[in-house]
CSV table of C-alpha atoms and ligand atoms in Angstrom, one decimal:
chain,number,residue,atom,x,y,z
A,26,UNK,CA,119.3,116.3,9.9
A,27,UNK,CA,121.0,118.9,11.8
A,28,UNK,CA,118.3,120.0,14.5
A,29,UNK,CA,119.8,118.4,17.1
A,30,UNK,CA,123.4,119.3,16.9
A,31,UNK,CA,123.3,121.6,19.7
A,32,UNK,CA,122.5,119.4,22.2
A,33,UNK,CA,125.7,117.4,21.9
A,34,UNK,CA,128.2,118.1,24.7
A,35,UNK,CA,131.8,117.3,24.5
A,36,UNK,CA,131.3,114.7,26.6
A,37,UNK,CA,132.0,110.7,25.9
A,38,UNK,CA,130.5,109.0,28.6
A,39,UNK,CA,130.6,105.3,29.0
A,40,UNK,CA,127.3,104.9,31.0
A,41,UNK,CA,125.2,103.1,28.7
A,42,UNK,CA,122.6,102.3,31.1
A,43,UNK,CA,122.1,105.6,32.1
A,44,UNK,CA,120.3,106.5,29.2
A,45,UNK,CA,117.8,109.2,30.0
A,46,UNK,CA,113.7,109.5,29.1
A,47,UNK,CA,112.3,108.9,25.4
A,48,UNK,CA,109.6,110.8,24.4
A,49,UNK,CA,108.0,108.0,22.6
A,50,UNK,CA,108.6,105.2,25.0
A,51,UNK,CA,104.9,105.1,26.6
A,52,UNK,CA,103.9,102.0,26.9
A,53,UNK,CA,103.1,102.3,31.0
A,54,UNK,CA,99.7,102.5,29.9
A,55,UNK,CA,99.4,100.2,26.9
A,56,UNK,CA,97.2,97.4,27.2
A,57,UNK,CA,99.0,93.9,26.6
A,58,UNK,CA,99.5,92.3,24.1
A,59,UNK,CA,99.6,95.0,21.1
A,60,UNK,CA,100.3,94.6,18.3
A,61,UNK,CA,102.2,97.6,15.4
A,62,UNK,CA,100.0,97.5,12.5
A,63,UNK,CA,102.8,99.0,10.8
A,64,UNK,CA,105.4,96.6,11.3
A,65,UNK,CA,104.4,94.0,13.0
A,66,UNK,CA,106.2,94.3,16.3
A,67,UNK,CA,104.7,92.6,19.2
A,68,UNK,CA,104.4,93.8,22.6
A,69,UNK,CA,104.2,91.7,25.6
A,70,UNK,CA,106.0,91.2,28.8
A,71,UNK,CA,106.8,94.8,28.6
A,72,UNK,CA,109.1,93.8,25.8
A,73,UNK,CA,109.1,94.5,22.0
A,74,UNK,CA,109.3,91.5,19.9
A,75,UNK,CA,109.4,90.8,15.8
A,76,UNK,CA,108.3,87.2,16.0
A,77,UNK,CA,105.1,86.5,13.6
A,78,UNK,CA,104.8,83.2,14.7
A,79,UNK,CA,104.2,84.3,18.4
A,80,UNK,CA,101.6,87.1,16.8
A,81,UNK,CA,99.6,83.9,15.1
A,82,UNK,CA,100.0,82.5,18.7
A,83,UNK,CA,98.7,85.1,20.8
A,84,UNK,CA,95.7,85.5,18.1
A,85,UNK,CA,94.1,82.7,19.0
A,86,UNK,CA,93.4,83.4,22.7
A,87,UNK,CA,93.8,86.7,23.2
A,88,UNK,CA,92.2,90.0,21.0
A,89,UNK,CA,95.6,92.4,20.2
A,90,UNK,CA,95.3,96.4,20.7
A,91,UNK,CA,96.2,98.0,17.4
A,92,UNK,CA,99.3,100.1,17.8
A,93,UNK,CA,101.8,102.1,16.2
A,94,UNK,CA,105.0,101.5,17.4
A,95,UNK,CA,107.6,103.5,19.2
A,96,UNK,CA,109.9,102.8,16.3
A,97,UNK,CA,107.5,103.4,13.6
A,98,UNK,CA,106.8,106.7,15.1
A,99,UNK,CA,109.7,107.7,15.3
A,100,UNK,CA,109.9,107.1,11.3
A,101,UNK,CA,107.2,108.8,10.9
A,102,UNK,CA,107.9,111.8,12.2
A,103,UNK,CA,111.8,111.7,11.6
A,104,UNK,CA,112.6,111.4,15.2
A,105,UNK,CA,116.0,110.2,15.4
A,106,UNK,CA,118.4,109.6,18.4
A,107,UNK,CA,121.3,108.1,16.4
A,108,UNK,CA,123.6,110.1,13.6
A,109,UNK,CA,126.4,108.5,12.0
A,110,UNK,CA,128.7,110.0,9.2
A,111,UNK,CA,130.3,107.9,7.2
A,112,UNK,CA,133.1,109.7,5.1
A,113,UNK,CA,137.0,108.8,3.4
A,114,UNK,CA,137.8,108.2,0.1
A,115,UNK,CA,137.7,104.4,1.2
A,116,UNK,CA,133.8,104.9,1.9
A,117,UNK,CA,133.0,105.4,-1.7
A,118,UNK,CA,135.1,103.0,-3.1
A,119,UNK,CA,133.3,100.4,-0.8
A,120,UNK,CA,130.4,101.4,-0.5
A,121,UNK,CA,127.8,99.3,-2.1
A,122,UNK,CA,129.7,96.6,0.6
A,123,UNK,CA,129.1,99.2,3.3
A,124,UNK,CA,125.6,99.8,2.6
A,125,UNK,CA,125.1,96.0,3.0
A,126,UNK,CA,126.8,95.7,6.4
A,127,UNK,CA,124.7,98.9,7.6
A,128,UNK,CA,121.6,96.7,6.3
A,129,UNK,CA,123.0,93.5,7.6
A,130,UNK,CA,123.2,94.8,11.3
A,131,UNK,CA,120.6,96.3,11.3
A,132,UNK,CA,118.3,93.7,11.0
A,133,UNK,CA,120.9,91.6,13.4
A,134,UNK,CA,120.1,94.6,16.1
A,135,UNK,CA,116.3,94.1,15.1
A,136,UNK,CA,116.5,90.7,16.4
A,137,UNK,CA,117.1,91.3,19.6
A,138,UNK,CA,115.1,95.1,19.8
A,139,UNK,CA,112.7,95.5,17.2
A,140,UNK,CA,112.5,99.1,18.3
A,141,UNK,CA,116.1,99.6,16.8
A,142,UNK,CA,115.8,100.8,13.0
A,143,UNK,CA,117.2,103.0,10.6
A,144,UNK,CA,115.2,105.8,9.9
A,145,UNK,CA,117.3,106.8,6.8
A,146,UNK,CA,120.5,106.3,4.7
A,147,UNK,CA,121.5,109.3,2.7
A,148,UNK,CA,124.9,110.3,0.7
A,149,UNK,CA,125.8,113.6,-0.5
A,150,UNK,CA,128.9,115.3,-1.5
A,151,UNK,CA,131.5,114.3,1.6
A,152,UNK,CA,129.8,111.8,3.2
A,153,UNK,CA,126.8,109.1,3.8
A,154,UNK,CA,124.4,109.7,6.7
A,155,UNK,CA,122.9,107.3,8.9
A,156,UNK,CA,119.8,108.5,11.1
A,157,UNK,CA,118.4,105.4,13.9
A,158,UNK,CA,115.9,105.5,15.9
A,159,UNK,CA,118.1,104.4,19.2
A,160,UNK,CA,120.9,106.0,20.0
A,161,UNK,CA,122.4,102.5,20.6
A,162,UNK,CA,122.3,101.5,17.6
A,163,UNK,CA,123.9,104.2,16.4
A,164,UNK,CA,127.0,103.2,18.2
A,165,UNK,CA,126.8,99.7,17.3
A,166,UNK,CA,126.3,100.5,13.3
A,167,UNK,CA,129.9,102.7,14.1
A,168,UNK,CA,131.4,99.6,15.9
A,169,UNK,CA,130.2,96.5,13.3
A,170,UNK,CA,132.3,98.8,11.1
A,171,UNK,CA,134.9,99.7,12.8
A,172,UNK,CA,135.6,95.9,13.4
A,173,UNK,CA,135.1,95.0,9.6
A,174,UNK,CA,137.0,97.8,8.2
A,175,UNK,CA,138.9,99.4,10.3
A,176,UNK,CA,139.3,103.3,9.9
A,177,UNK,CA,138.6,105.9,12.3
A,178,UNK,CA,135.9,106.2,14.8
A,179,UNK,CA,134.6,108.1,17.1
A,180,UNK,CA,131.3,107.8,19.1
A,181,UNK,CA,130.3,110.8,21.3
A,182,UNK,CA,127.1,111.1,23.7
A,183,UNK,CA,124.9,114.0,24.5
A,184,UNK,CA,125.4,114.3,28.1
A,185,UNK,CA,121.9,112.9,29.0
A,186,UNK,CA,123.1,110.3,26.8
A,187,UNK,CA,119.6,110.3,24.9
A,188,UNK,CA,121.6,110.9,21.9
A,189,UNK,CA,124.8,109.5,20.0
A,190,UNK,CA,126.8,110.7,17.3
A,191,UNK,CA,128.9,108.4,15.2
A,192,UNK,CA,131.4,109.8,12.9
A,193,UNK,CA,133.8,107.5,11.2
A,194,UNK,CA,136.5,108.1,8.1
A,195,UNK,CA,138.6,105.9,6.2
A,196,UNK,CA,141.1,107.5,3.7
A,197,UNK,CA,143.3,104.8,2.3
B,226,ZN,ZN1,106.1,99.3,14.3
């Protein structure tokens, strides 16, 4: 969990779009389409798509290359560009409700990017950690909550910007 701690700057850049080079985004030489036989992710059009009728589709005419996913992958191996800690007193007397909203946007996020997931929920003492596989969706887990319950938040980038941290308290 802590590994990558020193690579965070101070910095809290805005430039989303500059985000730099992920290890596990290779799919210049994939062949198209392919197909995650972990998850079921689709890739075609150079995008990443969850959409099982689409994968019966592109069955019929076409033979799929079996793939392991970028996001899968990085579950696998614990790879994680997103951290959010969730702490407050507020946290734990919400947070079954919590947990569900984490869930909730999640799969929202999934939607649109099936590469963003969670790669793990975990509480202990002070506070309950959030690992993603994107550091975007790190950022928009913090926001979603933000929104819905207020609180404190901050959302800090390393300075490549190939990693966020997401802390947010709520005490009252
Ligand atoms: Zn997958």
């Amino acid at each position: 969990m802590q590994k990558d701690v020193r690579k965070f700057g101070i910095s809290d850049k805005r430039g989303r779009q500059n985000t730099s080079r992920d290890p596990y985004r290779d799919e210049a030489g994939l062949r198209e389409p392919a197909l995650c036989g972990e998850c079921g992710a689709l890739y075609r059009n150079k995008r990443w798509v969850l959409n099982p009728e689409e994968v019966a589709a592109v069955r019929k005419d076409s033979s799929l290359t079996e793939v392991i996913c970028p996001a899968c992958r990085k579950i696998r191996d614990g790879y994680a560009e997103g951290f959010v800690t969730l702490q407050g007193d507020y946290l734990w007397r919400r947070e079954g409700e919590i947990r569900n909203l984490i869930r909730n946007e999640e799969l929202r996020a999934m939607e649109k990017n099936p590469l963003e997931r969670i790669i793990g929920m975990e509480a202990s003492a002070d506070a309950l950690r959030i690992e993603t596989t994107e550091e975007k969706l790190a950022e928009h887990l913090g926001r979603a909550l933000h929104k819905a319950h207020q609180g404190e938040l901050k959302v800090t980038w390393s300075d490549d910007h190939s990693l966020c941290r997401v802390e947010w308290r709520r005490d009252d």
